[in-house]
């Protein structure tokens, strides 16, 4: 099965605590066994074949193998061991006064080269580790780690970026609790590269502040539109040829619930869609798209012709029934194509999956199912990869979170 694009930087997050690997699986000295085994086999093979077929010179492979697997000290140690093994077996099986001096010099030179190559490899690995750490910091700054059951929501998310180096792309999502309820956003910045990353970081920063302070969801959306316009102007002032970059997004707000109370019936929410696909409510009764507010993408607000009198975007009210999970996704899901160019049909596939197993509607299972379904769908395809993000949220029955959140 073909992996998802950017699989090396796939980040699967969940509101549940992840499993930790067993401590005994973290050993680093097991790699020494391979060059040691190779050395022993060569020596025994040379002794077994005797004077008729000499294979002791093959120990030249031992330092090279160690240099690829272990550190400088281990490579130097096995280089010395290889020299000693060659000298001993050559002395034991010598058939003439001539010594194996050329082979001895060859093994010594191979050991020195292997030690140098190992030092270069380790230096490159350290440099790559620093770059990877910097990329992780950037990713966690843009997509901050979210606590367990954040904002009274059971949530799970999948983030796949096509950029293996930056580990972050133009897709973004976040959950922000507030006294007005928990606000949720998922969006996709047009284009790729650092410009898209900068725009997504700017929008997330604005959402975290506006989502906490603003009482109306339309005010949150208006602040996001203003921030995108400022980002466009900033890019133009820097002389960056990005055109009028825009972003699609869907912004939600779950109705607040008093601490310690239990949700009964439908959990109310507000929805603003800004040029983005409507979220899907996935539950035991099937799959239904939430109504769309018909908003234009962020950064293109001047194109809006159907807005309320106060100038803000339209807000649509809806609700989630008991057992329903809200699935938000970017176009990396809906535009995933197989080898014939057929797009992945998300809603139809989820309806079939729910008919077979209603438990798929749970947030963590839902995200994993869509991830695997997309991977199966694109098997053998040659289409250009794109960022892919999934976010599944479900209100928890009890919300003690606001007692600990200012």
mmCIF file of C-alpha atoms in Angstrom:
data_model
loop_
_atom_site.group_PDB
_atom_site.id
_atom_site.type_symbol
_atom_site.label_atom_id
_atom_site.label_comp_id
_atom_site.label_asym_id
_atom_site.label_seq_id
_atom_site.Cartn_x
_atom_site.Cartn_y
_atom_site.Cartn_z
ATOM 1 C CA UNK A 1 0.000 0.000 0.000
ATOM 2 C CA UNK A 2 1.342 3.396 -0.902
ATOM 3 C CA UNK A 3 2.027 5.735 1.985
ATOM 4 C CA UNK A 4 0.374 9.110 2.268
ATOM 5 C CA UNK A 5 2.321 12.022 0.766
ATOM 6 C CA UNK A 6 4.746 13.385 3.301
ATOM 7 C CA UNK A 7 4.400 10.260 5.423
ATOM 8 C CA UNK A 8 7.690 10.965 7.162
ATOM 9 C CA UNK A 9 6.176 14.057 8.712
ATOM 10 C CA UNK A 10 2.773 12.671 9.480
ATOM 11 C CA UNK A 11 1.516 13.786 12.851
ATOM 12 C CA UNK A 12 -1.384 11.915 14.392
ATOM 13 C CA UNK A 13 -2.654 13.618 17.516
ATOM 14 C CA UNK A 14 -5.439 12.596 19.800
ATOM 15 C CA UNK A 15 -7.132 13.640 22.974
ATOM 16 C CA UNK A 16 -6.100 10.282 24.369
ATOM 17 C CA UNK A 17 -2.697 9.579 25.908
ATOM 18 C CA UNK A 18 -0.454 7.854 23.327
ATOM 19 C CA UNK A 19 1.255 4.561 24.029
ATOM 20 C CA UNK A 20 4.940 4.731 24.959
ATOM 21 C CA UNK A 21 7.523 2.286 23.617
ATOM 22 C CA UNK A 22 8.959 -0.259 26.028
ATOM 23 C CA UNK A 23 12.296 0.873 27.560
ATOM 24 C CA UNK A 24 14.128 -2.290 26.488
ATOM 25 C CA UNK A 25 13.402 -1.493 22.830
ATOM 26 C CA UNK A 26 15.585 1.620 22.975
ATOM 27 C CA UNK A 27 18.963 -0.209 23.118
ATOM 28 C CA UNK A 28 21.745 1.238 20.959
ATOM 29 C CA UNK A 29 24.391 -1.479 21.307
ATOM 30 C CA UNK A 30 22.604 -4.160 19.322
ATOM 31 C CA UNK A 31 24.237 -2.808 16.131
ATOM 32 C CA UNK A 32 27.607 -4.017 17.404
ATOM 33 C CA UNK A 33 26.449 -7.592 16.953
ATOM 34 C CA UNK A 34 26.435 -7.365 13.148
ATOM 35 C CA UNK A 35 30.104 -6.407 12.572
ATOM 36 C CA UNK A 36 31.166 -8.775 15.382
ATOM 37 C CA UNK A 37 29.242 -11.625 13.767
ATOM 38 C CA UNK A 38 30.716 -10.799 10.364
ATOM 39 C CA UNK A 39 34.256 -10.801 11.794
ATOM 40 C CA UNK A 40 33.755 -14.143 13.515
ATOM 41 C CA UNK A 41 32.261 -15.735 10.393
ATOM 42 C CA UNK A 42 35.153 -14.559 8.210
ATOM 43 C CA UNK A 43 37.762 -15.869 10.631
ATOM 44 C CA UNK A 44 36.018 -19.230 11.037
ATOM 45 C CA UNK A 45 35.513 -19.470 7.298
ATOM 46 C CA UNK A 46 39.181 -18.817 6.651
ATOM 47 C CA UNK A 47 40.241 -21.419 9.212
ATOM 48 C CA UNK A 48 37.783 -23.950 7.777
ATOM 49 C CA UNK A 49 38.865 -23.521 4.157
ATOM 50 C CA UNK A 50 42.517 -23.669 5.195
ATOM 51 C CA UNK A 51 45.401 -22.770 2.919
ATOM 52 C CA UNK A 52 43.525 -23.622 -0.265
ATOM 53 C CA UNK A 53 41.146 -20.663 -0.200
ATOM 54 C CA UNK A 54 42.080 -17.567 1.797
ATOM 55 C CA UNK A 55 39.162 -15.324 2.775
ATOM 56 C CA UNK A 56 40.637 -13.518 5.768
ATOM 57 C CA UNK A 57 41.204 -10.414 3.639
ATOM 58 C CA UNK A 58 37.418 -10.026 3.638
ATOM 59 C CA UNK A 59 37.705 -8.508 7.122
ATOM 60 C CA UNK A 60 38.130 -5.241 5.217
ATOM 61 C CA UNK A 61 34.306 -5.178 5.172
ATOM 62 C CA UNK A 62 34.022 -5.163 8.972
ATOM 63 C CA UNK A 63 35.159 -1.544 9.605
ATOM 64 C CA UNK A 64 33.042 -0.335 6.692
ATOM 65 C CA UNK A 65 29.932 -2.027 8.122
ATOM 66 C CA UNK A 66 30.677 -0.637 11.593
ATOM 67 C CA UNK A 67 31.088 2.869 10.182
ATOM 68 C CA UNK A 68 27.591 2.660 8.708
ATOM 69 C CA UNK A 69 25.952 1.423 11.913
ATOM 70 C CA UNK A 70 27.898 2.550 14.982
ATOM 71 C CA UNK A 71 30.047 5.420 16.221
ATOM 72 C CA UNK A 72 33.675 6.430 15.744
ATOM 73 C CA UNK A 73 34.942 4.522 18.772
ATOM 74 C CA UNK A 74 33.255 1.314 17.702
ATOM 75 C CA UNK A 75 34.618 1.731 14.163
ATOM 76 C CA UNK A 76 38.145 2.234 15.486
ATOM 77 C CA UNK A 77 37.773 -0.796 17.757
ATOM 78 C CA UNK A 78 36.638 -3.086 14.962
ATOM 79 C CA UNK A 79 39.376 -1.726 12.700
ATOM 80 C CA UNK A 80 41.960 -2.846 15.270
ATOM 81 C CA UNK A 81 40.183 -6.172 15.765
ATOM 82 C CA UNK A 82 40.164 -6.739 12.018
ATOM 83 C CA UNK A 83 43.912 -6.073 11.836
ATOM 84 C CA UNK A 84 44.543 -8.436 14.731
ATOM 85 C CA UNK A 85 42.355 -11.154 13.255
ATOM 86 C CA UNK A 86 44.137 -10.903 9.914
ATOM 87 C CA UNK A 87 47.598 -11.007 11.534
ATOM 88 C CA UNK A 88 46.775 -14.041 13.679
ATOM 89 C CA UNK A 89 45.158 -16.119 10.949
ATOM 90 C CA UNK A 90 47.825 -15.149 8.429
ATOM 91 C CA UNK A 91 50.531 -16.273 10.864
ATOM 92 C CA UNK A 92 48.695 -19.508 11.666
ATOM 93 C CA UNK A 93 48.122 -20.484 8.029
ATOM 94 C CA UNK A 94 51.248 -19.038 6.421
ATOM 95 C CA UNK A 95 52.583 -21.373 3.724
ATOM 96 C CA UNK A 96 55.676 -19.426 2.669
ATOM 97 C CA UNK A 97 58.155 -16.984 4.143
ATOM 98 C CA UNK A 98 56.368 -14.107 2.454
ATOM 99 C CA UNK A 99 54.020 -12.188 4.725
ATOM 100 C CA UNK A 100 50.588 -10.790 3.871
ATOM 101 C CA UNK A 101 51.923 -7.249 4.118
ATOM 102 C CA UNK A 102 49.909 -5.806 1.177
ATOM 103 C CA UNK A 103 46.664 -7.164 2.593
ATOM 104 C CA UNK A 104 47.605 -5.918 6.048
ATOM 105 C CA UNK A 105 48.210 -2.417 4.707
ATOM 106 C CA UNK A 106 44.919 -2.584 2.803
ATOM 107 C CA UNK A 107 42.987 -3.469 5.954
ATOM 108 C CA UNK A 108 44.734 -0.734 7.927
ATOM 109 C CA UNK A 109 43.903 1.843 5.250
ATOM 110 C CA UNK A 110 40.284 0.634 5.126
ATOM 111 C CA UNK A 111 40.065 1.062 8.888
ATOM 112 C CA UNK A 112 41.337 4.646 8.738
ATOM 113 C CA UNK A 113 38.966 5.519 5.899
ATOM 114 C CA UNK A 114 36.058 3.925 7.763
ATOM 115 C CA UNK A 115 36.808 5.927 10.915
ATOM 116 C CA UNK A 116 36.904 9.148 8.887
ATOM 117 C CA UNK A 117 33.707 8.279 7.048
ATOM 118 C CA UNK A 118 31.994 7.478 10.338
ATOM 119 C CA UNK A 119 33.026 10.852 11.755
ATOM 120 C CA UNK A 120 31.586 12.615 8.697
ATOM 121 C CA UNK A 121 28.358 10.584 8.959
ATOM 122 C CA UNK A 122 27.890 11.453 12.620
ATOM 123 C CA UNK A 123 28.535 15.138 11.937
ATOM 124 C CA UNK A 124 25.892 15.106 9.198
ATOM 125 C CA UNK A 125 23.465 13.293 11.485
ATOM 126 C CA UNK A 126 23.960 15.901 14.209
ATOM 127 C CA UNK A 127 23.415 18.683 11.686
ATOM 128 C CA UNK A 128 20.262 16.967 10.422
ATOM 129 C CA UNK A 129 19.070 16.487 13.998
ATOM 130 C CA UNK A 130 19.443 20.222 14.660
ATOM 131 C CA UNK A 131 17.512 21.026 11.493
ATOM 132 C CA UNK A 132 14.853 18.503 12.484
ATOM 133 C CA UNK A 133 14.628 20.013 15.969
ATOM 134 C CA UNK A 134 14.212 23.486 14.481
ATOM 135 C CA UNK A 135 11.492 22.148 12.181
ATOM 136 C CA UNK A 136 9.743 20.543 15.160
ATOM 137 C CA UNK A 137 9.855 23.844 17.042
ATOM 138 C CA UNK A 138 8.345 25.645 14.063
ATOM 139 C CA UNK A 139 5.653 22.980 13.719
ATOM 140 C CA UNK A 140 4.770 23.078 17.413
ATOM 141 C CA UNK A 141 4.680 26.881 17.288
ATOM 142 C CA UNK A 142 2.251 26.879 14.395
ATOM 143 C CA UNK A 143 0.335 23.763 15.478
ATOM 144 C CA UNK A 144 0.646 23.943 19.239
ATOM 145 C CA UNK A 145 0.282 20.694 21.205
ATOM 146 C CA UNK A 146 -3.227 20.526 22.662
ATOM 147 C CA UNK A 147 -4.017 19.009 26.064
ATOM 148 C CA UNK A 148 -6.090 15.931 26.719
ATOM 149 C CA UNK A 149 -9.837 16.659 26.178
ATOM 150 C CA UNK A 150 -9.078 20.320 25.479
ATOM 151 C CA UNK A 151 -12.030 22.678 25.717
ATOM 152 C CA UNK A 152 -14.464 19.955 26.732
ATOM 153 C CA UNK A 153 -14.019 18.163 23.412
ATOM 154 C CA UNK A 154 -12.914 14.651 22.622
ATOM 155 C CA UNK A 155 -10.679 15.355 19.629
ATOM 156 C CA UNK A 156 -8.310 13.617 17.258
ATOM 157 C CA UNK A 157 -6.304 15.099 14.390
ATOM 158 C CA UNK A 158 -4.082 14.021 11.528
ATOM 159 C CA UNK A 159 -1.613 16.423 9.942
ATOM 160 C CA UNK A 160 0.318 15.378 6.819
ATOM 161 C CA UNK A 161 2.519 17.846 5.000
ATOM 162 C CA UNK A 162 4.062 17.425 1.578
ATOM 163 C CA UNK A 163 7.160 19.335 2.776
ATOM 164 C CA UNK A 164 9.437 16.733 4.382
ATOM 165 C CA UNK A 165 11.911 19.370 5.578
ATOM 166 C CA UNK A 166 9.743 22.094 7.097
ATOM 167 C CA UNK A 167 7.259 19.557 8.558
ATOM 168 C CA UNK A 168 4.592 22.223 8.395
ATOM 169 C CA UNK A 169 2.581 23.539 5.484
ATOM 170 C CA UNK A 170 -0.355 25.728 4.631
ATOM 171 C CA UNK A 171 -2.964 23.631 6.459
ATOM 172 C CA UNK A 172 -3.814 24.669 10.005
ATOM 173 C CA UNK A 173 -6.202 23.849 12.837
ATOM 174 C CA UNK A 174 -6.714 24.733 16.488
ATOM 175 C CA UNK A 175 -9.138 24.574 19.417
ATOM 176 C CA UNK A 176 -9.585 27.602 21.654
ATOM 177 C CA UNK A 177 -11.732 27.486 24.832
ATOM 178 C CA UNK A 178 -13.386 30.714 25.954
ATOM 179 C CA UNK A 179 -16.207 31.942 28.170
ATOM 180 C CA UNK A 180 -18.362 32.015 25.038
ATOM 181 C CA UNK A 181 -17.765 28.344 24.287
ATOM 182 C CA UNK A 182 -15.014 26.377 22.584
ATOM 183 C CA UNK A 183 -13.970 27.768 19.205
ATOM 184 C CA UNK A 184 -12.575 25.469 16.509
ATOM 185 C CA UNK A 185 -10.843 26.346 13.248
ATOM 186 C CA UNK A 186 -9.497 24.366 10.324
ATOM 187 C CA UNK A 187 -8.198 25.941 7.151
ATOM 188 C CA UNK A 188 -5.922 25.785 4.155
ATOM 189 C CA UNK A 189 -3.709 28.583 2.862
ATOM 190 C CA UNK A 190 -3.444 28.732 -0.920
ATOM 191 C CA UNK A 191 -0.059 27.756 -2.278
ATOM 192 C CA UNK A 192 3.003 26.171 -0.703
ATOM 193 C CA UNK A 193 6.333 27.200 0.740
ATOM 194 C CA UNK A 194 7.341 29.562 3.511
ATOM 195 C CA UNK A 195 4.749 32.134 2.468
ATOM 196 C CA UNK A 196 1.936 29.667 3.146
ATOM 197 C CA UNK A 197 3.486 28.698 6.482
ATOM 198 C CA UNK A 198 3.788 32.345 7.512
ATOM 199 C CA UNK A 199 0.167 33.033 6.572
ATOM 200 C CA UNK A 200 -1.122 29.998 8.494
ATOM 201 C CA UNK A 201 0.900 31.023 11.574
ATOM 202 C CA UNK A 202 -0.506 34.555 11.387
ATOM 203 C CA UNK A 203 -4.077 33.310 11.082
ATOM 204 C CA UNK A 204 -3.680 30.890 13.982
ATOM 205 C CA UNK A 205 -2.290 33.616 16.206
ATOM 206 C CA UNK A 206 -5.242 35.840 15.407
ATOM 207 C CA UNK A 207 -7.707 33.010 15.981
ATOM 208 C CA UNK A 208 -6.283 32.202 19.422
ATOM 209 C CA UNK A 209 -6.736 35.788 20.551
ATOM 210 C CA UNK A 210 -10.009 36.587 18.795
ATOM 211 C CA UNK A 211 -11.517 33.220 19.661
ATOM 212 C CA UNK A 212 -10.887 33.884 23.334
ATOM 213 C CA UNK A 213 -11.935 37.545 23.526
ATOM 214 C CA UNK A 214 -14.645 38.024 20.896
ATOM 215 C CA UNK A 215 -18.199 37.172 21.882
ATOM 216 C CA UNK A 216 -19.582 36.625 18.379
ATOM 217 C CA UNK A 217 -18.283 34.122 15.878
ATOM 218 C CA UNK A 218 -18.799 36.670 13.101
ATOM 219 C CA UNK A 219 -16.351 38.960 14.922
ATOM 220 C CA UNK A 220 -13.790 36.168 15.009
ATOM 221 C CA UNK A 221 -14.199 35.647 11.262
ATOM 222 C CA UNK A 222 -13.930 39.383 10.633
ATOM 223 C CA UNK A 223 -10.667 39.551 12.580
ATOM 224 C CA UNK A 224 -9.298 36.663 10.511
ATOM 225 C CA UNK A 225 -10.212 38.468 7.282
ATOM 226 C CA UNK A 226 -8.418 41.596 8.469
ATOM 227 C CA UNK A 227 -5.336 39.594 9.423
ATOM 228 C CA UNK A 228 -5.184 37.938 6.023
ATOM 229 C CA UNK A 229 -5.404 41.313 4.319
ATOM 230 C CA UNK A 230 -2.539 42.580 6.465
ATOM 231 C CA UNK A 231 -0.497 39.497 5.579
ATOM 232 C CA UNK A 232 -1.074 40.164 1.881
ATOM 233 C CA UNK A 233 0.072 43.768 2.271
ATOM 234 C CA UNK A 234 3.111 42.684 4.293
ATOM 235 C CA UNK A 235 4.168 40.252 1.550
ATOM 236 C CA UNK A 236 3.803 42.965 -1.081
ATOM 237 C CA UNK A 237 5.934 45.391 0.946
ATOM 238 C CA UNK A 238 8.662 42.745 1.141
ATOM 239 C CA UNK A 239 8.534 42.351 -2.626
ATOM 240 C CA UNK A 240 7.427 38.727 -2.427
ATOM 241 C CA UNK A 241 5.764 37.575 -5.624
ATOM 242 C CA UNK A 242 2.866 35.689 -4.019
ATOM 243 C CA UNK A 243 -0.018 37.398 -5.745
ATOM 244 C CA UNK A 244 -3.082 37.817 -3.560
ATOM 245 C CA UNK A 245 -2.656 34.753 -1.408
ATOM 246 C CA UNK A 246 -5.870 33.654 0.289
ATOM 247 C CA UNK A 247 -7.016 30.977 2.713
ATOM 248 C CA UNK A 248 -10.130 28.882 3.042
ATOM 249 C CA UNK A 249 -11.381 28.055 6.524
ATOM 250 C CA UNK A 250 -14.269 26.805 8.597
ATOM 251 C CA UNK A 251 -14.776 28.317 12.049
ATOM 252 C CA UNK A 252 -16.998 26.743 14.699
ATOM 253 C CA UNK A 253 -18.192 27.689 18.144
ATOM 254 C CA UNK A 254 -19.716 25.159 20.532
ATOM 255 C CA UNK A 255 -22.259 26.546 22.971
ATOM 256 C CA UNK A 256 -20.878 26.950 26.500
ATOM 257 C CA UNK A 257 -22.076 24.534 29.176
ATOM 258 C CA UNK A 258 -21.968 25.182 32.919
ATOM 259 C CA UNK A 259 -19.138 23.286 34.665
ATOM 260 C CA UNK A 260 -20.152 19.903 35.997
ATOM 261 C CA UNK A 261 -23.382 19.692 34.014
ATOM 262 C CA UNK A 262 -24.250 16.966 31.534
ATOM 263 C CA UNK A 263 -25.143 17.597 27.916
ATOM 264 C CA UNK A 264 -28.537 16.187 27.005
ATOM 265 C CA UNK A 265 -29.940 15.994 23.525
ATOM 266 C CA UNK A 266 -28.318 18.191 20.885
ATOM 267 C CA UNK A 267 -25.074 20.104 21.472
ATOM 268 C CA UNK A 268 -25.555 23.513 19.864
ATOM 269 C CA UNK A 269 -22.905 25.099 17.672
ATOM 270 C CA UNK A 270 -22.380 27.967 15.246
ATOM 271 C CA UNK A 271 -20.656 27.593 11.885
ATOM 272 C CA UNK A 272 -18.955 30.006 9.509
ATOM 273 C CA UNK A 273 -17.587 28.571 6.259
ATOM 274 C CA UNK A 274 -15.141 30.787 4.398
ATOM 275 C CA UNK A 275 -14.706 29.191 0.993
ATOM 276 C CA UNK A 276 -14.129 25.809 2.625
ATOM 277 C CA UNK A 277 -15.882 22.450 2.407
ATOM 278 C CA UNK A 278 -18.611 22.070 5.012
ATOM 279 C CA UNK A 279 -17.791 19.756 7.942
ATOM 280 C CA UNK A 280 -19.461 16.360 8.123
ATOM 281 C CA UNK A 281 -21.487 15.199 11.111
ATOM 282 C CA UNK A 282 -20.748 11.484 11.423
ATOM 283 C CA UNK A 283 -22.902 9.373 13.718
ATOM 284 C CA UNK A 284 -24.923 6.190 14.114
ATOM 285 C CA UNK A 285 -27.647 7.600 11.850
ATOM 286 C CA UNK A 286 -25.291 8.303 8.963
ATOM 287 C CA UNK A 287 -23.289 11.177 7.525
ATOM 288 C CA UNK A 288 -24.628 14.660 6.868
ATOM 289 C CA UNK A 289 -22.835 17.863 5.855
ATOM 290 C CA UNK A 290 -23.436 20.887 8.042
ATOM 291 C CA UNK A 291 -25.120 23.831 6.330
ATOM 292 C CA UNK A 292 -22.666 26.240 4.756
ATOM 293 C CA UNK A 293 -22.737 29.969 5.323
ATOM 294 C CA UNK A 294 -21.439 30.648 1.813
ATOM 295 C CA UNK A 295 -18.589 32.912 2.893
ATOM 296 C CA UNK A 296 -15.706 33.802 0.605
ATOM 297 C CA UNK A 297 -12.109 32.792 1.373
ATOM 298 C CA UNK A 298 -10.063 34.867 3.788
ATOM 299 C CA UNK A 299 -8.293 37.680 1.975
ATOM 300 C CA UNK A 300 -11.082 38.008 -0.589
ATOM 301 C CA UNK A 301 -13.665 39.738 1.578
ATOM 302 C CA UNK A 302 -14.285 42.460 -1.015
ATOM 303 C CA UNK A 303 -15.953 39.821 -3.198
ATOM 304 C CA UNK A 304 -18.670 39.125 -0.636
ATOM 305 C CA UNK A 305 -22.018 40.457 -1.809
ATOM 306 C CA UNK A 306 -24.384 38.682 0.598
ATOM 307 C CA UNK A 307 -23.459 39.761 4.127
ATOM 308 C CA UNK A 308 -25.434 40.862 7.179
ATOM 309 C CA UNK A 309 -26.158 44.523 7.730
ATOM 310 C CA UNK A 310 -23.262 44.904 10.169
ATOM 311 C CA UNK A 311 -20.823 43.813 7.455
ATOM 312 C CA UNK A 312 -19.793 40.548 9.089
ATOM 313 C CA UNK A 313 -19.955 37.062 7.607
ATOM 314 C CA UNK A 314 -23.057 34.929 7.981
ATOM 315 C CA UNK A 315 -23.286 32.557 10.930
ATOM 316 C CA UNK A 316 -25.323 29.354 10.667
ATOM 317 C CA UNK A 317 -26.616 27.531 13.745
ATOM 318 C CA UNK A 318 -26.749 23.757 13.934
ATOM 319 C CA UNK A 319 -26.198 21.007 16.454
ATOM 320 C CA UNK A 320 -24.691 17.605 17.056
ATOM 321 C CA UNK A 321 -26.873 14.784 18.317
ATOM 322 C CA UNK A 322 -25.673 12.299 20.908
ATOM 323 C CA UNK A 323 -23.003 10.038 19.403
ATOM 324 C CA UNK A 324 -22.226 12.340 16.459
ATOM 325 C CA UNK A 325 -18.688 13.434 15.668
ATOM 326 C CA UNK A 326 -17.835 16.494 13.608
ATOM 327 C CA UNK A 327 -15.214 15.819 10.920
ATOM 328 C CA UNK A 328 -13.316 18.770 9.436
ATOM 329 C CA UNK A 329 -10.927 18.201 6.533
ATOM 330 C CA UNK A 330 -8.866 19.980 3.893
ATOM 331 C CA UNK A 331 -8.824 19.402 0.145
ATOM 332 C CA UNK A 332 -5.965 16.951 0.526
ATOM 333 C CA UNK A 333 -8.719 14.449 1.370
ATOM 334 C CA UNK A 334 -11.376 15.312 -1.182
ATOM 335 C CA UNK A 335 -8.846 15.852 -3.990
ATOM 336 C CA UNK A 336 -6.947 12.595 -3.402
ATOM 337 C CA UNK A 337 -7.001 10.680 -6.704
ATOM 338 C CA UNK A 338 -6.297 7.104 -7.658
ATOM 339 C CA UNK A 339 -4.283 5.962 -10.675
ATOM 340 C CA UNK A 340 -7.247 6.642 -12.996
ATOM 341 C CA UNK A 341 -7.678 10.154 -11.625
ATOM 342 C CA UNK A 342 -10.891 9.399 -9.700
ATOM 343 C CA UNK A 343 -11.368 11.561 -6.611
ATOM 344 C CA UNK A 344 -11.875 9.994 -3.209
ATOM 345 C CA UNK A 345 -15.554 10.107 -2.217
ATOM 346 C CA UNK A 346 -15.361 10.851 1.501
ATOM 347 C CA UNK A 347 -19.039 11.001 2.416
ATOM 348 C CA UNK A 348 -20.020 7.879 0.498
ATOM 349 C CA UNK A 349 -17.108 5.914 1.923
ATOM 350 C CA UNK A 350 -17.974 6.937 5.483
ATOM 351 C CA UNK A 351 -21.587 5.909 4.990
ATOM 352 C CA UNK A 352 -20.460 2.430 3.944
ATOM 353 C CA UNK A 353 -18.063 2.198 6.875
ATOM 354 C CA UNK A 354 -20.734 3.251 9.394
ATOM 355 C CA UNK A 355 -23.146 0.675 8.036
ATOM 356 C CA UNK A 356 -20.568 -2.026 8.768
ATOM 357 C CA UNK A 357 -19.272 -0.627 12.076
ATOM 358 C CA UNK A 358 -20.990 2.294 13.857
ATOM 359 C CA UNK A 359 -17.978 2.567 16.183
ATOM 360 C CA UNK A 360 -16.071 4.278 13.360
ATOM 361 C CA UNK A 361 -17.799 7.510 14.425
ATOM 362 C CA UNK A 362 -15.548 7.845 17.491
ATOM 363 C CA UNK A 363 -13.033 10.680 16.854
ATOM 364 C CA UNK A 364 -9.823 8.644 17.017
ATOM 365 C CA UNK A 365 -11.253 5.771 14.968
ATOM 366 C CA UNK A 366 -12.743 8.169 12.448
ATOM 367 C CA UNK A 367 -9.438 9.895 11.777
ATOM 368 C CA UNK A 368 -7.582 6.606 11.469
ATOM 369 C CA UNK A 369 -10.197 5.196 9.122
ATOM 370 C CA UNK A 370 -10.065 8.169 6.748
ATOM 371 C CA UNK A 371 -6.277 8.140 6.836
ATOM 372 C CA UNK A 372 -6.148 4.474 5.828
ATOM 373 C CA UNK A 373 -8.923 4.896 3.256
ATOM 374 C CA UNK A 374 -7.087 7.746 1.521
ATOM 375 C CA UNK A 375 -3.848 5.739 1.539
ATOM 376 C CA UNK A 376 -5.639 2.811 -0.101
ATOM 377 C CA UNK A 377 -7.278 5.093 -2.650
ATOM 378 C CA UNK A 378 -4.033 6.693 -3.873
ATOM 379 C CA UNK A 379 -2.154 3.394 -4.175
ATOM 380 C CA UNK A 380 -0.216 3.458 -7.420
ATOM 381 C CA UNK A 381 -1.203 7.049 -8.242
ATOM 382 C CA UNK A 382 1.323 9.504 -9.641
ATOM 383 C CA UNK A 383 -0.465 12.725 -8.818
ATOM 384 C CA UNK A 384 1.266 15.618 -7.092
ATOM 385 C CA UNK A 385 1.031 15.333 -3.320
ATOM 386 C CA UNK A 386 -0.732 17.932 -1.211
ATOM 387 C CA UNK A 387 -1.088 18.735 2.475
ATOM 388 C CA UNK A 388 -3.763 16.708 4.202
ATOM 389 C CA UNK A 389 -5.387 17.545 7.521
ATOM 390 C CA UNK A 390 -8.214 15.911 9.466
ATOM 391 C CA UNK A 391 -9.808 17.086 12.691
ATOM 392 C CA UNK A 392 -12.557 15.136 14.457
ATOM 393 C CA UNK A 393 -14.265 16.642 17.516
ATOM 394 C CA UNK A 394 -17.080 15.473 19.758
ATOM 395 C CA UNK A 395 -18.435 17.281 22.831
ATOM 396 C CA UNK A 396 -17.784 15.457 26.080
ATOM 397 C CA UNK A 397 -20.781 14.728 28.303
ATOM 398 C CA UNK A 398 -19.225 16.554 31.267
ATOM 399 C CA UNK A 399 -17.270 19.798 31.064
ATOM 400 C CA UNK A 400 -15.161 20.543 34.146
ATOM 401 C CA UNK A 401 -12.588 22.304 31.974
ATOM 402 C CA UNK A 402 -13.743 25.880 32.575
ATOM 403 C CA UNK A 403 -13.069 25.587 36.309
ATOM 404 C CA UNK A 404 -9.354 25.303 35.484
ATOM 405 C CA UNK A 405 -9.361 27.723 32.548
ATOM 406 C CA UNK A 406 -9.486 31.478 33.240
#
